[in-house]
Every structure is written in C-alpha cells, then in structure tokens.
Coordinates of C-alpha atoms (C1' of nucleotides) in Angstrom, one line a residue:
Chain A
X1 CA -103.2 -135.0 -184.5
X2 CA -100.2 -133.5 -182.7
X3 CA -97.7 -132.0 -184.8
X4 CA -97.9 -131.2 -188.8
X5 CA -95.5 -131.8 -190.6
X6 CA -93.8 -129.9 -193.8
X7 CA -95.4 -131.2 -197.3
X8 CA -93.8 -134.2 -198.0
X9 CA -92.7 -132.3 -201.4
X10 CA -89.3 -132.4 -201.3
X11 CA -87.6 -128.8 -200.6
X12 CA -84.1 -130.2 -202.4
X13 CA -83.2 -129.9 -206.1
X14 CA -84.5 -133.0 -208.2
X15 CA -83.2 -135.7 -206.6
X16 CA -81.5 -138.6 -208.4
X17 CA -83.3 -141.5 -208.5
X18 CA -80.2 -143.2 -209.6
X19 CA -79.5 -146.3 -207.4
X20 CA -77.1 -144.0 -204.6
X21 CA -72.9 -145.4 -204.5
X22 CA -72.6 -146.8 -200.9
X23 CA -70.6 -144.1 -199.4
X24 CA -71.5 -143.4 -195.2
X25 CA -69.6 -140.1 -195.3
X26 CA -71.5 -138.5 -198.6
X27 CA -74.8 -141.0 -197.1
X28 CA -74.3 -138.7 -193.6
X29 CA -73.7 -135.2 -195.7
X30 CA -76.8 -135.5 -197.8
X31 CA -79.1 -136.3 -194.3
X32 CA -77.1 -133.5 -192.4
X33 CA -78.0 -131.1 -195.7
X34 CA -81.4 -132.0 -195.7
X35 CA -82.2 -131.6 -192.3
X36 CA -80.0 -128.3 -192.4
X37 CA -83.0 -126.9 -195.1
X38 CA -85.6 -128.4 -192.8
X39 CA -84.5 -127.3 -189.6
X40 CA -84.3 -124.1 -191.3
X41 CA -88.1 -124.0 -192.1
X42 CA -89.9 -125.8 -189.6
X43 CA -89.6 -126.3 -185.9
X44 CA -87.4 -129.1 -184.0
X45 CA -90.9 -130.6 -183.6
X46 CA -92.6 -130.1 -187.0
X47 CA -89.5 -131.6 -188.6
X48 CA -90.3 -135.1 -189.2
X49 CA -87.7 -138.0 -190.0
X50 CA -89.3 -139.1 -192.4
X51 CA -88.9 -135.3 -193.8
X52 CA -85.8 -135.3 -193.8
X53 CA -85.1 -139.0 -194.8
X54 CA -87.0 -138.1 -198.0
X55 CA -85.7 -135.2 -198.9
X56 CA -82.0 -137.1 -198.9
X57 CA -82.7 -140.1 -200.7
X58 CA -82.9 -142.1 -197.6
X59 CA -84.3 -144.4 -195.1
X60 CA -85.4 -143.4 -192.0
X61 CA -83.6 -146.1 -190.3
X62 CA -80.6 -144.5 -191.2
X63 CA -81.1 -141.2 -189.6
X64 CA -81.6 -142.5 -186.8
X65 CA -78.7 -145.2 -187.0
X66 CA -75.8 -142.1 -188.3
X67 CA -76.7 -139.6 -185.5
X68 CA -78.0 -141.7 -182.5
X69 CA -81.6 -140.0 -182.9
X70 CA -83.6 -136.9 -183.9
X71 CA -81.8 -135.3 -180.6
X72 CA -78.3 -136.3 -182.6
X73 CA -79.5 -135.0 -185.4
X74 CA -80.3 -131.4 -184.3
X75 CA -77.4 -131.1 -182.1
X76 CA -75.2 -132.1 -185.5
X77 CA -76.9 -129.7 -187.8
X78 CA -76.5 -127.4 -185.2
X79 CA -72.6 -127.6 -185.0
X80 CA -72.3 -128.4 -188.5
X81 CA -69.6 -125.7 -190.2
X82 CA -69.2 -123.4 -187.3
X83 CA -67.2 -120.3 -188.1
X84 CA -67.3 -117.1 -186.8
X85 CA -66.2 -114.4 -189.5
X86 CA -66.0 -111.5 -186.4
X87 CA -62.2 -111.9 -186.6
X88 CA -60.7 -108.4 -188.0
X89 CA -63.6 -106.8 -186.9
X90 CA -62.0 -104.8 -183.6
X91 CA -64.0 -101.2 -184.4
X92 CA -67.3 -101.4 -182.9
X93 CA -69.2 -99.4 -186.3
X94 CA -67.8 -101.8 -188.6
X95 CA -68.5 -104.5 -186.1
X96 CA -72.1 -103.1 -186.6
X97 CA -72.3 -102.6 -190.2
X98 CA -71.4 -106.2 -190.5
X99 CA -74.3 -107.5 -188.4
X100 CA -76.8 -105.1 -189.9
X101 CA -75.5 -106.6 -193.5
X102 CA -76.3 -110.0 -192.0
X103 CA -79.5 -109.4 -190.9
X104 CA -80.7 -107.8 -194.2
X105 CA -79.2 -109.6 -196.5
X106 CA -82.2 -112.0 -198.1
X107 CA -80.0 -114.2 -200.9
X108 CA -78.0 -116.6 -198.6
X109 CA -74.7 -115.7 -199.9
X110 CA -71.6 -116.7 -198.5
X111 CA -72.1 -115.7 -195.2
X112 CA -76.0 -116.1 -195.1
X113 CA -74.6 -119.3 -192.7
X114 CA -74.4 -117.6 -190.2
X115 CA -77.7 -116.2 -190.5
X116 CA -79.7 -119.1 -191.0
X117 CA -77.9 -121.0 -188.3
X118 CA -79.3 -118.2 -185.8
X119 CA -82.7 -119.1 -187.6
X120 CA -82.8 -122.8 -186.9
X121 CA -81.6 -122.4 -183.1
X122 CA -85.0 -119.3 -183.0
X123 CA -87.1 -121.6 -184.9
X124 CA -86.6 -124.6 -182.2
X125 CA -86.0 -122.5 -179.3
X126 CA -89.0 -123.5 -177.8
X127 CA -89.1 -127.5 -178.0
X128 CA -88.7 -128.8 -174.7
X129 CA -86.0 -131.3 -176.2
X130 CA -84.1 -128.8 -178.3
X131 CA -83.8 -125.7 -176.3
X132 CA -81.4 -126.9 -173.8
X133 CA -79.4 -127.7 -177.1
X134 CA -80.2 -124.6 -178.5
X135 CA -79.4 -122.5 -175.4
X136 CA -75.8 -123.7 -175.2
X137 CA -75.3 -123.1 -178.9
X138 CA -75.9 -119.6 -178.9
X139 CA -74.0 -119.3 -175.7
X140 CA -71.2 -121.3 -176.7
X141 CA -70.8 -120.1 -180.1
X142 CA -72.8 -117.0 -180.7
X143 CA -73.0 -114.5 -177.7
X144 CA -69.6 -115.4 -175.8
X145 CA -67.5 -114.8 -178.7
X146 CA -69.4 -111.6 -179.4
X147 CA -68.6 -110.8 -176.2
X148 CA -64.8 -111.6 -176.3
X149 CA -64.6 -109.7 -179.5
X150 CA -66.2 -106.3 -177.7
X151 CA -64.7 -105.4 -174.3
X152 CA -65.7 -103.2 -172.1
X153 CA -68.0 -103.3 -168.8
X154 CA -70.5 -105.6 -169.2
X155 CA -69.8 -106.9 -172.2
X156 CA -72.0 -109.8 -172.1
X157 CA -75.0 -107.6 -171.7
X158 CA -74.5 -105.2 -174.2
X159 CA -73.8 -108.2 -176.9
X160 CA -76.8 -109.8 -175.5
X161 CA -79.1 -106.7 -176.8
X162 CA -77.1 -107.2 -179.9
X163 CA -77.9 -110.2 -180.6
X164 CA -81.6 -109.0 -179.1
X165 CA -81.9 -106.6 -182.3
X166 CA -80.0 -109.6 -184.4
X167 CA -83.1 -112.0 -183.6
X168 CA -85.7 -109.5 -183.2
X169 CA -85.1 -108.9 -187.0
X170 CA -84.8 -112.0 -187.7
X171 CA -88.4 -112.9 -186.5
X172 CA -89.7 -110.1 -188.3
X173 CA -88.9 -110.5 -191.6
X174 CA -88.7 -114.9 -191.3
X175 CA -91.1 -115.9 -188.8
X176 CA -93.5 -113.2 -188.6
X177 CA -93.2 -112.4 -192.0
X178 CA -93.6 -109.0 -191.5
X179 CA -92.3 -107.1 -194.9
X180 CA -90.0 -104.3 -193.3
X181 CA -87.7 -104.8 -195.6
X182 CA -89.1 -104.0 -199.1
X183 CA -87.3 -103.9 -202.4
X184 CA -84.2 -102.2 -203.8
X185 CA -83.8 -99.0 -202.1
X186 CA -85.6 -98.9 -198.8
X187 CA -83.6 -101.6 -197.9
X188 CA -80.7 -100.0 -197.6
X189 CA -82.4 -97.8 -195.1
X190 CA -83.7 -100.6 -193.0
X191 CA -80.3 -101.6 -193.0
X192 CA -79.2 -98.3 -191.6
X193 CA -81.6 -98.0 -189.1
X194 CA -80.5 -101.7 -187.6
X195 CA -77.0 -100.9 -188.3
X196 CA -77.4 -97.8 -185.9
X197 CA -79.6 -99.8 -183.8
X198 CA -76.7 -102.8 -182.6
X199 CA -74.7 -99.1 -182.2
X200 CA -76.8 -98.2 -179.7
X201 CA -76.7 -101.5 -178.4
X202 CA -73.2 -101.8 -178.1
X203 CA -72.1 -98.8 -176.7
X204 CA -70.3 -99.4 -173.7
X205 CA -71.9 -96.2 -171.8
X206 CA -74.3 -93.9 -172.1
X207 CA -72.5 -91.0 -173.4
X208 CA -74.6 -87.8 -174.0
X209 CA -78.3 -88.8 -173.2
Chain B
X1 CA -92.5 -139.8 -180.1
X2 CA -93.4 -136.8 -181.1
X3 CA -93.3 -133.4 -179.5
X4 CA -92.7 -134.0 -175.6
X5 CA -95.5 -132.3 -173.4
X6 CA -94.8 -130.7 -170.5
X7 CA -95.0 -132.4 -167.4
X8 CA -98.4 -133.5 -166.3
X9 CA -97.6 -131.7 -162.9
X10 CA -100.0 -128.8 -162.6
X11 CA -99.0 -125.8 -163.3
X12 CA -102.0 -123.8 -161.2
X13 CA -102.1 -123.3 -157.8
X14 CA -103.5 -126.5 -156.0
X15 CA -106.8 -127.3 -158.0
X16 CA -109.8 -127.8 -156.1
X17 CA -110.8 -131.3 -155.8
X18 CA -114.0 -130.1 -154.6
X19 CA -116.9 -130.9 -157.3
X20 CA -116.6 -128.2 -160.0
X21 CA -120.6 -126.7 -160.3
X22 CA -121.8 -127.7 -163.5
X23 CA -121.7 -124.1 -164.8
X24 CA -120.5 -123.6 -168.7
X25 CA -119.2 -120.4 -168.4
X26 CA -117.3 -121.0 -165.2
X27 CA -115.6 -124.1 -166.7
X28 CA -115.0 -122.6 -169.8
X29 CA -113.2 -119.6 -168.5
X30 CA -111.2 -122.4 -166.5
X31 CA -109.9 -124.1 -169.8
X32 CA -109.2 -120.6 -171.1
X33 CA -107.2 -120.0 -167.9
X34 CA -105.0 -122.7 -168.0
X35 CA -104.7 -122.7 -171.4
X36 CA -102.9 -119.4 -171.5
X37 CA -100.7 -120.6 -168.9
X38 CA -99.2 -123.6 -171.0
X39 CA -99.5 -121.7 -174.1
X40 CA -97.1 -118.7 -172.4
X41 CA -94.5 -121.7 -171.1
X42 CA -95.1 -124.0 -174.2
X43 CA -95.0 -124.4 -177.7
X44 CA -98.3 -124.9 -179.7
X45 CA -97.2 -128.6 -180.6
X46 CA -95.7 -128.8 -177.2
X47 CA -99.1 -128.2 -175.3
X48 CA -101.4 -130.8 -174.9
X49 CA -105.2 -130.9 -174.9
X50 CA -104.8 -133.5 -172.2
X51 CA -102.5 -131.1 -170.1
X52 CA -104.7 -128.2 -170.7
X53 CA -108.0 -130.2 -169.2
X54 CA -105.7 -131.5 -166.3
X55 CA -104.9 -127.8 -165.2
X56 CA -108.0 -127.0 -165.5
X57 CA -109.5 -130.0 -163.6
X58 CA -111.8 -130.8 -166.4
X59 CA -112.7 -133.3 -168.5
X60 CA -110.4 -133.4 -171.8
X61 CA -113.5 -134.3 -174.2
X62 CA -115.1 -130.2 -173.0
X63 CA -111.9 -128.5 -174.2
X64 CA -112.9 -129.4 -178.0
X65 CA -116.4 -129.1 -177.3
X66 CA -116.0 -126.0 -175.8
X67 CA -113.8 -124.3 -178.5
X68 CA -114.2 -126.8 -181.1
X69 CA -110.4 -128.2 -181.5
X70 CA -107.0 -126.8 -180.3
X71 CA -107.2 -124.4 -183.2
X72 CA -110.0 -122.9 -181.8
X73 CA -108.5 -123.0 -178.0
X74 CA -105.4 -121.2 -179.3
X75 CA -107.3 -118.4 -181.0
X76 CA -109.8 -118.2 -178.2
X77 CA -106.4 -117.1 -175.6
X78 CA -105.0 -114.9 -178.1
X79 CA -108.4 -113.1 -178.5
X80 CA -109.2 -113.2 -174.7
X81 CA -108.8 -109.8 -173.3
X82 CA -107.0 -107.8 -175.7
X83 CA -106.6 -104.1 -175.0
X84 CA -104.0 -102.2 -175.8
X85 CA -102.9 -99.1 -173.5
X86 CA -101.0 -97.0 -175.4
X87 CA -103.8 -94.7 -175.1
X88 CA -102.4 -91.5 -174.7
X89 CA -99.0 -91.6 -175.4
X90 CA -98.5 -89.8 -178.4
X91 CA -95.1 -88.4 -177.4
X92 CA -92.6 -90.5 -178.5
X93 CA -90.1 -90.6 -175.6
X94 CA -93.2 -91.6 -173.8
X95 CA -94.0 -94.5 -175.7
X96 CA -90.1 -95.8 -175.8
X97 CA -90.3 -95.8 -171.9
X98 CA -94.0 -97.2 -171.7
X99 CA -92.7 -99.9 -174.2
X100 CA -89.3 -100.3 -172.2
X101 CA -90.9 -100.7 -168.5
X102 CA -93.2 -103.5 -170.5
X103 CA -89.8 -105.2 -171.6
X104 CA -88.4 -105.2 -168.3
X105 CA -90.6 -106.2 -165.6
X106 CA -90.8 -109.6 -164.9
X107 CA -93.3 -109.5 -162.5
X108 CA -96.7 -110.2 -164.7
X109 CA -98.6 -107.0 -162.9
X110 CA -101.5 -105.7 -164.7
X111 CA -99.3 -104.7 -168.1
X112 CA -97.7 -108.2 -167.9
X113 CA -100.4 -109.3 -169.8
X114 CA -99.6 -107.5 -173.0
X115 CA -96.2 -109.2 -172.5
X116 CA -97.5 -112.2 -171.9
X117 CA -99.4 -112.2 -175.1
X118 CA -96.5 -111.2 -177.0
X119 CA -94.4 -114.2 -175.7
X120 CA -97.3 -116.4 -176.6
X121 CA -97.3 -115.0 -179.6
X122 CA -93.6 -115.8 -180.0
X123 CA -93.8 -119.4 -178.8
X124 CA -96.2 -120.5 -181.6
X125 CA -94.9 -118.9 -184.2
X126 CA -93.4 -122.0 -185.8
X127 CA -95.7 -124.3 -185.4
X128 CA -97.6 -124.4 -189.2
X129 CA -101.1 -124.8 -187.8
X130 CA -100.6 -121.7 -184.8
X131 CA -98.4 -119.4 -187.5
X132 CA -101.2 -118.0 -189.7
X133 CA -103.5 -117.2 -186.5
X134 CA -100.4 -115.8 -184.7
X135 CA -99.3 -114.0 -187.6
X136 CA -102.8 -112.0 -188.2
X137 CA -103.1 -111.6 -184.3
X138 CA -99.8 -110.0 -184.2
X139 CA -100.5 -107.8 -187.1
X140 CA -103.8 -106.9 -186.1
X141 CA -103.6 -106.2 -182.5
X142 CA -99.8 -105.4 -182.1
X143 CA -98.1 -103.8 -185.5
X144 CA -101.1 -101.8 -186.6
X145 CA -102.4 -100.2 -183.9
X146 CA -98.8 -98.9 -182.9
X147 CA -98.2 -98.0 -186.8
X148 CA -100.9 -95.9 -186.3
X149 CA -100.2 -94.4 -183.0
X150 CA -97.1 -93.4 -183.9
X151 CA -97.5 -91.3 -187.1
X152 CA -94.7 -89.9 -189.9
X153 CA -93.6 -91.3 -192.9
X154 CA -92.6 -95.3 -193.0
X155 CA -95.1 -95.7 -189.6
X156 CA -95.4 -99.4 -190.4
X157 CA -91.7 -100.2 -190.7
X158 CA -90.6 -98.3 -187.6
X159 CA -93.4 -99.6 -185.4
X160 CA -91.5 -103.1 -186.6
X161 CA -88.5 -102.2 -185.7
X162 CA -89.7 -100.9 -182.6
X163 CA -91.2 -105.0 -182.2
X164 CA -88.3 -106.4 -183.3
X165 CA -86.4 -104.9 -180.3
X166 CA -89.1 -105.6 -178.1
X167 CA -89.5 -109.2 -179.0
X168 CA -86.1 -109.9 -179.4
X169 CA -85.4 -108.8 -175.5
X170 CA -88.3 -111.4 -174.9
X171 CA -86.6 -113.9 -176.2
X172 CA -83.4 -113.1 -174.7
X173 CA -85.0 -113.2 -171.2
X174 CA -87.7 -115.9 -172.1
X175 CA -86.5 -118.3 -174.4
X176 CA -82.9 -118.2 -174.4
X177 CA -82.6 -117.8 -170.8
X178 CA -80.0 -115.3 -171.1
X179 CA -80.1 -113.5 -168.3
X180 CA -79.6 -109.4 -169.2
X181 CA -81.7 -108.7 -166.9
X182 CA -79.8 -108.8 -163.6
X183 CA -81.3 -108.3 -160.4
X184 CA -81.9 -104.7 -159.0
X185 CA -79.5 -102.0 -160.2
X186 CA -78.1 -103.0 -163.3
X187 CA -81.7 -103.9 -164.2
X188 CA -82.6 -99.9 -164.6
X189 CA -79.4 -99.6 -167.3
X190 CA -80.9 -102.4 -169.2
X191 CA -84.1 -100.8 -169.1
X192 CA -82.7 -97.5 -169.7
X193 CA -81.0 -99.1 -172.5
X194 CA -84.1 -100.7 -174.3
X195 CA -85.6 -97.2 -174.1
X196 CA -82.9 -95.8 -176.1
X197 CA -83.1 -98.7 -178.5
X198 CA -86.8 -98.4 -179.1
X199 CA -86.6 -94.7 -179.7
X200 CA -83.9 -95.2 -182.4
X201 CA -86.0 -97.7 -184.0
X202 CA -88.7 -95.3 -184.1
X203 CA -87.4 -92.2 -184.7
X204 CA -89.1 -91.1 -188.2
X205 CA -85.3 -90.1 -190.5
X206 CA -82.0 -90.4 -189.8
X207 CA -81.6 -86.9 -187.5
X208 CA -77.7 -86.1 -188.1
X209 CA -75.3 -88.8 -189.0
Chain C
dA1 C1' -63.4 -164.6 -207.2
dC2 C1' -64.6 -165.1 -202.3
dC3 C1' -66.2 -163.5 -198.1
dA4 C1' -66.6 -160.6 -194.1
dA5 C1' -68.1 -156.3 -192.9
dA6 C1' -70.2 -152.2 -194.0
dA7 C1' -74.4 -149.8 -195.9
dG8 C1' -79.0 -149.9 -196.7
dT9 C1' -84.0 -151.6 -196.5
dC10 C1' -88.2 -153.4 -194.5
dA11 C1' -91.4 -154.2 -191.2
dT12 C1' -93.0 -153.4 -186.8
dC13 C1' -93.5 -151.5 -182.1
dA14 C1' -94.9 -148.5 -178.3
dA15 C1' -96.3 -144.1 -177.2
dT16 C1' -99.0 -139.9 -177.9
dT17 C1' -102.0 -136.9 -180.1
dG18 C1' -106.6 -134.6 -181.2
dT19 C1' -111.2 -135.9 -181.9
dT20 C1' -115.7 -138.0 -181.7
dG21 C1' -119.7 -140.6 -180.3
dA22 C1' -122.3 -142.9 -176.8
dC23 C1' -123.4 -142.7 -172.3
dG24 C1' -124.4 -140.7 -167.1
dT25 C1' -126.1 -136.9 -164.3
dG26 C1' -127.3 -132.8 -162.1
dG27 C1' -129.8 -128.5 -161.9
dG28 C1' -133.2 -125.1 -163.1
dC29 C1' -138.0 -124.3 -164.7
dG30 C1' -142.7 -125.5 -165.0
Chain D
dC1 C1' -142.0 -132.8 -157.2
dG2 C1' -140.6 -134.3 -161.7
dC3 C1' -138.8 -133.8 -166.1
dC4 C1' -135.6 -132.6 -169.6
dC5 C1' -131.8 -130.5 -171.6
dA6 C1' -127.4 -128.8 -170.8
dC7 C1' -123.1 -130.2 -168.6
dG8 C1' -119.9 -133.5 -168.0
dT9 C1' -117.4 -138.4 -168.3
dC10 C1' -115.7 -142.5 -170.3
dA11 C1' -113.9 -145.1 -173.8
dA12 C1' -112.3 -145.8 -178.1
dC13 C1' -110.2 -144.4 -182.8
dA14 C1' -107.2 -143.2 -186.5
dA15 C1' -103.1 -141.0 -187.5
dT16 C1' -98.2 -140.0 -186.6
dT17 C1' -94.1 -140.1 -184.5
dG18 C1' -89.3 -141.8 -183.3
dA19 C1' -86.9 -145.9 -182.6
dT20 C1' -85.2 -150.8 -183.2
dG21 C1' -84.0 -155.5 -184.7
dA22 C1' -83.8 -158.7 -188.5
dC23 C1' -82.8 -159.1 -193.1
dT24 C1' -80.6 -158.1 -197.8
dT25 C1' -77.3 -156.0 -200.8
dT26 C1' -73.1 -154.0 -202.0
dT27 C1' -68.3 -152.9 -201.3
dG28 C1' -63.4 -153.8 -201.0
dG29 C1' -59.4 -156.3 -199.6
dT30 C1' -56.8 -160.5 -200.3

DNA sequence: ACCAAAAGTCATCAATTGTTGACGTGGGCG
DNA sequence: CGCCCACGTCAACAATTGATGACTTTTGGT
C-alpha cells in the first residue's frame, strides 16, 4: 500500500473556511508553513501533498505549481529562515551550554528553529530523493559553520561528533521517543550531562586521559 | 510517485539462475537475507516487496506468504538473530571501548551485525507503520538490556545517553555521509574519542565539576 | 467599468505499491 | 510407480502518489 500517510486531520490551528484573499506571497507562506509542521512530523516520503495542501487551505495543484514539485518543496522548507545564532559564541563551554540548551529544550521557543530544522533534515535523511538535499543542508549550513566558529586541528571532525551527540539526542527523545528527559528537575541534569558531553566532543586534544 | 525504490540492480552477489530446490526453509531464509540487506541501505517505505523477491530470486507473491505482509518481513529481520554480547563486561571502561570498536569498524565482521541492526533500526524509524515495531525492538533488545548491565542510579537514562552517542555517530558515518571516520590513523582518535564520549554519557554523577 | 493577467480549481493521468486468489508443478511418502 | 500436498508462479486488483493541462474566478490598473 506503499507509504502511509499522516491522518488527514489537520495538525494547524482551525483553519478559516473563509473564501482565502488572492495573495501568491501569503498563498506560498501558508504551504511553506504547513509543510514546515509536516516535514517536521513525518518522513519526506510519508508527507503527502495532499497533507500538506490541506492543512493550508489549498489545492494540490498549487503546491506543486509555487515550488516546481514535492522535491521544491522540501529543498524550500529546508532553507526557509536560515540563521545561525552561534555568532558571539567564541568560548567553547558556552558554545556548549548553548547546544545542550537546544537539545533539551521541549517548548519551541524562539530558537527551537533551529532545532526542528535539524529534525526535519534526520526525519528525511533516508529518502533516496531527499538525502542528497538533506546532506548538503547540514553541510552547508549546519556543520561547516560549526566548524568555522571552533578552530583548531581538525575542526571538522570534532564538530561532526558534536553534532553526533546533537542528533543522537535528538532521536532519542523525538524519534525513538525514548523519555530521558523527564520533568522539572532531572532535566536540568540531562541537560548537564549533554552539555559536558559536546565538551568532550569538542575538545581539541586529549588533555589528561 | 511515491517513495522511489532502490534500483532493481541486485544488491547480492550474482544470484544463481540455477533452479532454486523447492525447499521452504531454504527460500525463506533467502527473503530474510536479502531483506535485511535493503532494509540496512533503505528506508521502510523505500524498500520494495518486489526488490526484496528480486534479490532473493524468488517469486514476489512467497515474501507475503511467507511472513504474511511487509510488516511481518520487517519484524521477522529485526528478530532474526539477536544476541547481544555484552556478556561480561561489567567494567565500565570496558563497555565504552566494546561499544566504541562497534561504532568504528566499518567492516561488518561478526559484531557488525549488532551495528547493522542498529542502523536498521535507525532507517525505519520514521516510517509510521516500521516506528512502533522499531521502537519496542530498540527498547527491548538494545536500551534495556544495557540499562541493566550497567547498574547505579538513573541506569535507564545513561544507557540512552550512551545510544544517543552511539546512534548519532551512525548516522554521521551512515546517513549523512559525513565522513569522521578517515582512513587509518586518525580513525583510532575518532575511536578513541567515542570511547571517551560513551563513558561520560554513562558515568553514574557528575564526579568533580 | 473593462479586460488581461494572475491565482485558484477540477479532473485526470501514469506509475507504483502491497496483497490476494487461482493456477501449475515438483518432490517425498506410501 | 503414483499420488497428493506443499512449494512456487502468474496475473490481476484496489489504493495512493505526484504531476499536468484545461478551465474558472478574482484582482488591479487604466
């Protein structure tokens, strides 16, 4: 029956039935937000257009006519509101602290972006369509500017086991759903341990051992 | 179109065109065979019964007879062979390094198999239909028996942490393609490094800091 | 107010998918 | 040797999927 798709419930607030204004740009927004939620949920394959169609209000035809195809879909979603928030961060513990608060924070606040956008590109990283797509995302604009930001010898390694811990969490608690992060105050100790853990992973040698 | 399947090029080494014996057992560890090799480069939705029955050399009608549907196939390879080995490690350091070498070799010797199952268990875990089997498998046969191996207060979270790290390097090396891993010496500092990561994550309280 | 172009809708297509039933056929046991 | 049931094959089905072209409706400028 090949792939299932999501309920065709709609994940977004109520939406108005009210006859939509003929606008393209806020049209294109409401698909892109849609398949932002959708993406976020489901695989590149179990994410239907018809999904995401209906969740904005839409046709299907018009998906496909705004982004030149589910590919051009993705690929948008994907670079939709990319900005990296590493800037100030040159000390390598508050560096860490800041990715541990990522990866532990559950409300997607502000800066739970980020996070989620490393959730769509796990969820589809293995559709054959979407993972050369994905792969260059998280080159292009996750672990090479990680990379920049920390120097060091081999830099590109050690933010690679960064971002190893970074999406290893990130399957537990999402995908796996895997409770290792319980209420109130043990999760301030989860966060500790995975704070200490991109430490270790970042340090440029191995000091004591 | 749906979810793309691999290519119908076989994947096994150069199938016998020689008439298979009618024998059920035979066949049916055939299917089971091939299976796990599409379900360790594929996706759930992304493997096809048709594919699977092609490797195989069989007819694609047995694979649902056999295992009655692809649900069934799928659980039948996560439930083929599992043994864990982490017999008698109870020292810690140990364990980190047992867990490390798995992490790092990328030839599929005898232990690959473990990793294997752990990357199959990755590969699915979006797909809606695969998640809840992958989900119990990976609780069952992965989380809990190293919760328990490894003892101390908060056994269940650090044996996730101690995952998370471990499948988070799979990915890197699997899925992303990111290659951390170079080729001979650096490989021992990554490996070296993992160690180090997986003992932090399951060292039982926070020692100094 | 008109009219062209943009924005949206509808219907339909080709391609795959997993699954099932009816139909051959070969091998082991009497 | 002969039979019969398990083993295997073939063909077809229903359901979805993404995509596309023709058609309708609204918008906005003059």
């Amino acid at each position: 029956m090949g792939a299932i798709h999501g309920t065709a419930k709609s994940v977004t607030s109520p939406l108005d039935d009210r006859p939509r204004v003929r606008n393209a740009a806020v049209t294109r927004e409401a698909i892109l937000a849609a398949a932002w939620r959708r993406f976020l949920n489901e695989s590149y394959d179990n994410v239907g257009l018809r999904d995401v169609a209906g969740d904005a209000g839409v046709d299907v035809a018009l998906v496909s006519r705004y982004f030149g195809g589910k590919e051009g879909l993705f690929r948008a979603v994907l670079s939709h509101g990319k900005e990296e928030k590493f800037d100030g961060l040159t000390d390598a513990g508050a560096l860490a602290a800041r990715l541990a608060a990522m990866a532990t924070e559950q409300a997607p606040d502000e800066d739970g972006h980020n996070m989620e956008r490393l959730l769509i590109i796990l969820r589809s990283a293995s559709s054959p369509v979407a993972s050369s797509i994905v792969r260059s995302a998280f080159s292009a604009d996750v672990l090479e500017p990680l990379a920049a930001l920390i120097g060091g010898e081999g830099a590109q390694q050690r933010a690679s086991m960064a971002m190893a811990v970074m999406m290893g969490t990130a399957i537990m608690r999402s995908i796996m759903a895997v409770e290792t992060v319980c209420e109130g105050a043990c999760r301030h100790d989860v966060a500790r341990r995975i704070e200490r853990l991109v430490k270790v992973a970042l340090e440029e040698d191995k000091p004591s051992y």
